[in-house]
Short mmCIF file of C-alpha atoms and ligand atoms in Angstrom, two decimals:
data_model
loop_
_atom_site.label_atom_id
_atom_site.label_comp_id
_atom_site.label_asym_id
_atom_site.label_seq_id
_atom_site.Cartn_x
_atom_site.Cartn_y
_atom_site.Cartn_z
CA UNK R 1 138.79 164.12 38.10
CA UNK R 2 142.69 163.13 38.86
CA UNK R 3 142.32 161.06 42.28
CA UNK R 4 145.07 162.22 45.04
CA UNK R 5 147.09 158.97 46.26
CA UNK R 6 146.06 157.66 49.21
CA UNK R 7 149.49 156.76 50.32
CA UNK R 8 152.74 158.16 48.76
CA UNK R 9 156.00 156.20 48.31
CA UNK R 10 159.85 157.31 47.88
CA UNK R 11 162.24 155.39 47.24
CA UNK R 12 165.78 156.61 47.80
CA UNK R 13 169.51 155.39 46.69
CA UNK R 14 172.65 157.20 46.59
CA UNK R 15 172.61 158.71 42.81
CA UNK R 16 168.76 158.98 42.36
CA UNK R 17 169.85 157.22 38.77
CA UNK R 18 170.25 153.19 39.61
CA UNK R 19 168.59 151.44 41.92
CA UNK R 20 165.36 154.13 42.98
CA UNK R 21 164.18 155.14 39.31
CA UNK R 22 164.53 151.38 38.79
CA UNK R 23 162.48 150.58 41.69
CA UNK R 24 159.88 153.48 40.96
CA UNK R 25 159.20 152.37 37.37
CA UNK R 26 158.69 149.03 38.69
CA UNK R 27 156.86 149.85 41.37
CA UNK R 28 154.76 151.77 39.63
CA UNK R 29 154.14 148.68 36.80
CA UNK R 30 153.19 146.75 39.12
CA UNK R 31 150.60 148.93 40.62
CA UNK R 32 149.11 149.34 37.24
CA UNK R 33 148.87 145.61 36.91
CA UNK R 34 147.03 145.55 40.14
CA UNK R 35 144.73 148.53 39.46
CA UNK R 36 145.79 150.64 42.23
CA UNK R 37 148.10 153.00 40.04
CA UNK R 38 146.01 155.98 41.55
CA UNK R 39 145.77 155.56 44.66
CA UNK R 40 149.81 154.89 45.78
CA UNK R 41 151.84 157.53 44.27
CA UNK R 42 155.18 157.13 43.55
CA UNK R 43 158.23 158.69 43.18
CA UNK R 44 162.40 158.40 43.76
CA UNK R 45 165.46 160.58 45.46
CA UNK R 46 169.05 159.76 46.08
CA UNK R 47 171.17 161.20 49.35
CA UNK R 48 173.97 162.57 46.76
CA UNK R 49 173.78 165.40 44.90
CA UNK R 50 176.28 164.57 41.70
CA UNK R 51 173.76 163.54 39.41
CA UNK R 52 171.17 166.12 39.83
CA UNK R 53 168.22 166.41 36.89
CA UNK R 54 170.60 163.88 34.99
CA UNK R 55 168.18 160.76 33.57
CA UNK R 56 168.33 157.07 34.90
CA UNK R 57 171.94 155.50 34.20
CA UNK R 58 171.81 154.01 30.83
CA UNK R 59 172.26 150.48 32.18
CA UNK R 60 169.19 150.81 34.30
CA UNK R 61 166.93 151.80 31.24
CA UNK R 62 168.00 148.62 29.43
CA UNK R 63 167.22 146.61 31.88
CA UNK R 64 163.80 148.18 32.58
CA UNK R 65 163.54 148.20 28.97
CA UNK R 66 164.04 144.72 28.77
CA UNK R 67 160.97 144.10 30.88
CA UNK R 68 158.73 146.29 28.87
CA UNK R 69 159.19 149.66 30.96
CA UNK R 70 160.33 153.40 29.78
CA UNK R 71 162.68 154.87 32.72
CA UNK R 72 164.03 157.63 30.14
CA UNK R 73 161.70 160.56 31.02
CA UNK R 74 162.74 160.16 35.29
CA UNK R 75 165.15 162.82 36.48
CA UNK R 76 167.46 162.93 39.33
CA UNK R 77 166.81 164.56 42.04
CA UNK R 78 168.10 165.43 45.97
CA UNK R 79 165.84 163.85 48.78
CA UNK R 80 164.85 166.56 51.33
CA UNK R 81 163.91 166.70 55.11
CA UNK R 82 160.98 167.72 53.58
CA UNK R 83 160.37 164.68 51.92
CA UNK R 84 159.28 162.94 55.38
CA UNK R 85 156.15 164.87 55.38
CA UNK R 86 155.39 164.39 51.86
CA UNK R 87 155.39 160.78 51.86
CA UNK R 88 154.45 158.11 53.91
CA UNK R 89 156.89 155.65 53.20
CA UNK R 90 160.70 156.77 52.41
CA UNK R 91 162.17 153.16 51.57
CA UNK R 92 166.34 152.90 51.51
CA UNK R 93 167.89 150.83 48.99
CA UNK R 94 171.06 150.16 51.46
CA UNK R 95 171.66 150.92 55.33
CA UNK R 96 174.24 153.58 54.28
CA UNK R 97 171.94 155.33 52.77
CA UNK R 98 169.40 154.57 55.56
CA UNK R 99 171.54 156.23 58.22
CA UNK R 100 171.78 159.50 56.07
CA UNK R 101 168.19 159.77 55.63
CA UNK R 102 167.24 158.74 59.37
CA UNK R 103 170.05 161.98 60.09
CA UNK R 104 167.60 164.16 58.16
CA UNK R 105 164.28 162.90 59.57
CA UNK R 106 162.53 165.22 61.58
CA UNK R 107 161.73 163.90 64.96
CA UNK R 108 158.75 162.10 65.00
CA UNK R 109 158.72 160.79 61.62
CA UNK R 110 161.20 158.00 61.90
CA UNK R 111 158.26 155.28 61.59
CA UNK R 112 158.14 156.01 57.95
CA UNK R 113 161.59 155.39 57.39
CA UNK R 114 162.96 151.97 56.47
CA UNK R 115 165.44 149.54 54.14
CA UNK R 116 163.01 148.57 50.96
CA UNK R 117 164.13 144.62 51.64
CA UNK R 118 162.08 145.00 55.47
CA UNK R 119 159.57 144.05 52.91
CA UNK R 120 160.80 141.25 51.12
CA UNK R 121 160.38 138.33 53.39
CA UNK R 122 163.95 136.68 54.18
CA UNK R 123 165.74 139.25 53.34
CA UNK R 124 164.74 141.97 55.99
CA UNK R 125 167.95 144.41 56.83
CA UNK R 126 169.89 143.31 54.16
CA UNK R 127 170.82 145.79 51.45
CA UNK R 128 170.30 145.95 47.36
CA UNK R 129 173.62 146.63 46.20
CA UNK R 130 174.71 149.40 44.32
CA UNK R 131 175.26 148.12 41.13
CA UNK R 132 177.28 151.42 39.68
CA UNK R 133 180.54 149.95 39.50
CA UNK R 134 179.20 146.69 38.36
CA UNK R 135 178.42 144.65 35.26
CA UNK R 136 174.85 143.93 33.71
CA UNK R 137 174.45 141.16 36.31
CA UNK R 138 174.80 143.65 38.82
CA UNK R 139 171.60 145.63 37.16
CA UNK R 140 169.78 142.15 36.79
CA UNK R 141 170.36 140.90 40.34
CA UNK R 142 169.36 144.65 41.75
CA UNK R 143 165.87 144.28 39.83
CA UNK R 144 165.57 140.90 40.97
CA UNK R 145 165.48 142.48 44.47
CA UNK R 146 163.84 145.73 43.85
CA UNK R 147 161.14 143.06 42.57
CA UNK R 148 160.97 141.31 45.83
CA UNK R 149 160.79 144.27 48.27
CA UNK R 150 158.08 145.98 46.18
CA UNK R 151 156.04 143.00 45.40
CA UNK R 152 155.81 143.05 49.36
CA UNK R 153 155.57 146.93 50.07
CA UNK R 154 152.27 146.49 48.01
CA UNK R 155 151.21 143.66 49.73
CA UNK R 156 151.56 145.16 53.18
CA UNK R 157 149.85 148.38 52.10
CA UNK R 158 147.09 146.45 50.65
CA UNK R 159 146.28 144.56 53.63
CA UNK R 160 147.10 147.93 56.30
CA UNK R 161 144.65 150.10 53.33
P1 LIG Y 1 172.37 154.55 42.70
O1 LIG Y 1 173.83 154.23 42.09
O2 LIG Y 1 172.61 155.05 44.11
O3 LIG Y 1 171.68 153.23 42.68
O4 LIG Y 1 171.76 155.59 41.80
C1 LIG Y 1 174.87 155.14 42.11
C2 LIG Y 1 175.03 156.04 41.06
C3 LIG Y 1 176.08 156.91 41.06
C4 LIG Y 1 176.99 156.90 42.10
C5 LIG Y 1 176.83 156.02 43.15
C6 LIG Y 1 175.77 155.15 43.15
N1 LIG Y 1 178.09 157.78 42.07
O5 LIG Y 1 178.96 157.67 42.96
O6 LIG Y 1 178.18 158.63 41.19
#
């Protein structure tokens, strides 16, 4: 019998093909290493709508690659008001992108919306860059942070579970 997650997770950038299919595959690795793959699921969105069912930028699946994780089989797709009843926590990768979702929260569901980093300690309100229009560093340094805001989204669902 498949267990339903207890608590469900979005992560959401601009293209849906950078920084949140980075931070859902890694996410989701580190839940496996933890045990608690089944019962957080997992999943990504971006605001725009240009890259729609495309897979993760190629960039971002060498870098995941790099660190032992398959990104290939993710798909792009459009977050939706919809989305804020789906899923408990809808994490921003940048505050642009965090005043476009909080204009498409329904009323009332605002307390699951916040910046991924809130959860990285030090670096609360800050943003993880969108590495796009950057080199392989840029991909590098945006894991390094995806890295420390998840390692702490776990932690704090762990100890509010
Ligand atoms: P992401 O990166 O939001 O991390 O997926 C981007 C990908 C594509 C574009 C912007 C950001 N774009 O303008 O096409």
């Amino acid at each position: 019998m498949r267990v339903r997650p207890l608590v469900n997770v979005l992560f959401v950038c601009l293209g849906n093909i950078c920084r949140s299919p980075s931070a859902e595959g890694w996410c989701r690795h580190l839940l496996a290493d933890v045990g608690l793959a089944s019962r957080i699921g997992v999943d990504s969105a971006g605001t725009g709508s240009w890259h729609i069912g495309k897979p993760p930028d190629p960039r971002a699946q060498a870098v995941m690659r790099a660190r032992g994780i398959d990104i290939s089989g993710l798909r792009a797709r459009q977050v939706a008001a919809v989305d804020f009843l789906r899923f408990d926590y809808v994490l921003a990768m940048d505050r642009a992108v965090h005043a476009d979702l909080a204009a498409l929260c329904p009323a009332e569901e605002g307390h699951r919306l916040a910046l991924l980093l809130d959860f990285a300690a030090g670096l609360e309100g800050r943003d993880v860059p969108d590495p796009y229009y950057g080199n392989e560093r840029a991909f590098e340094r945006m894991l390094d942070l995806i890295d420390g805001g998840v390692r702490g989204l776990i932690d704090h669902i762990r100890l509010s579970g």
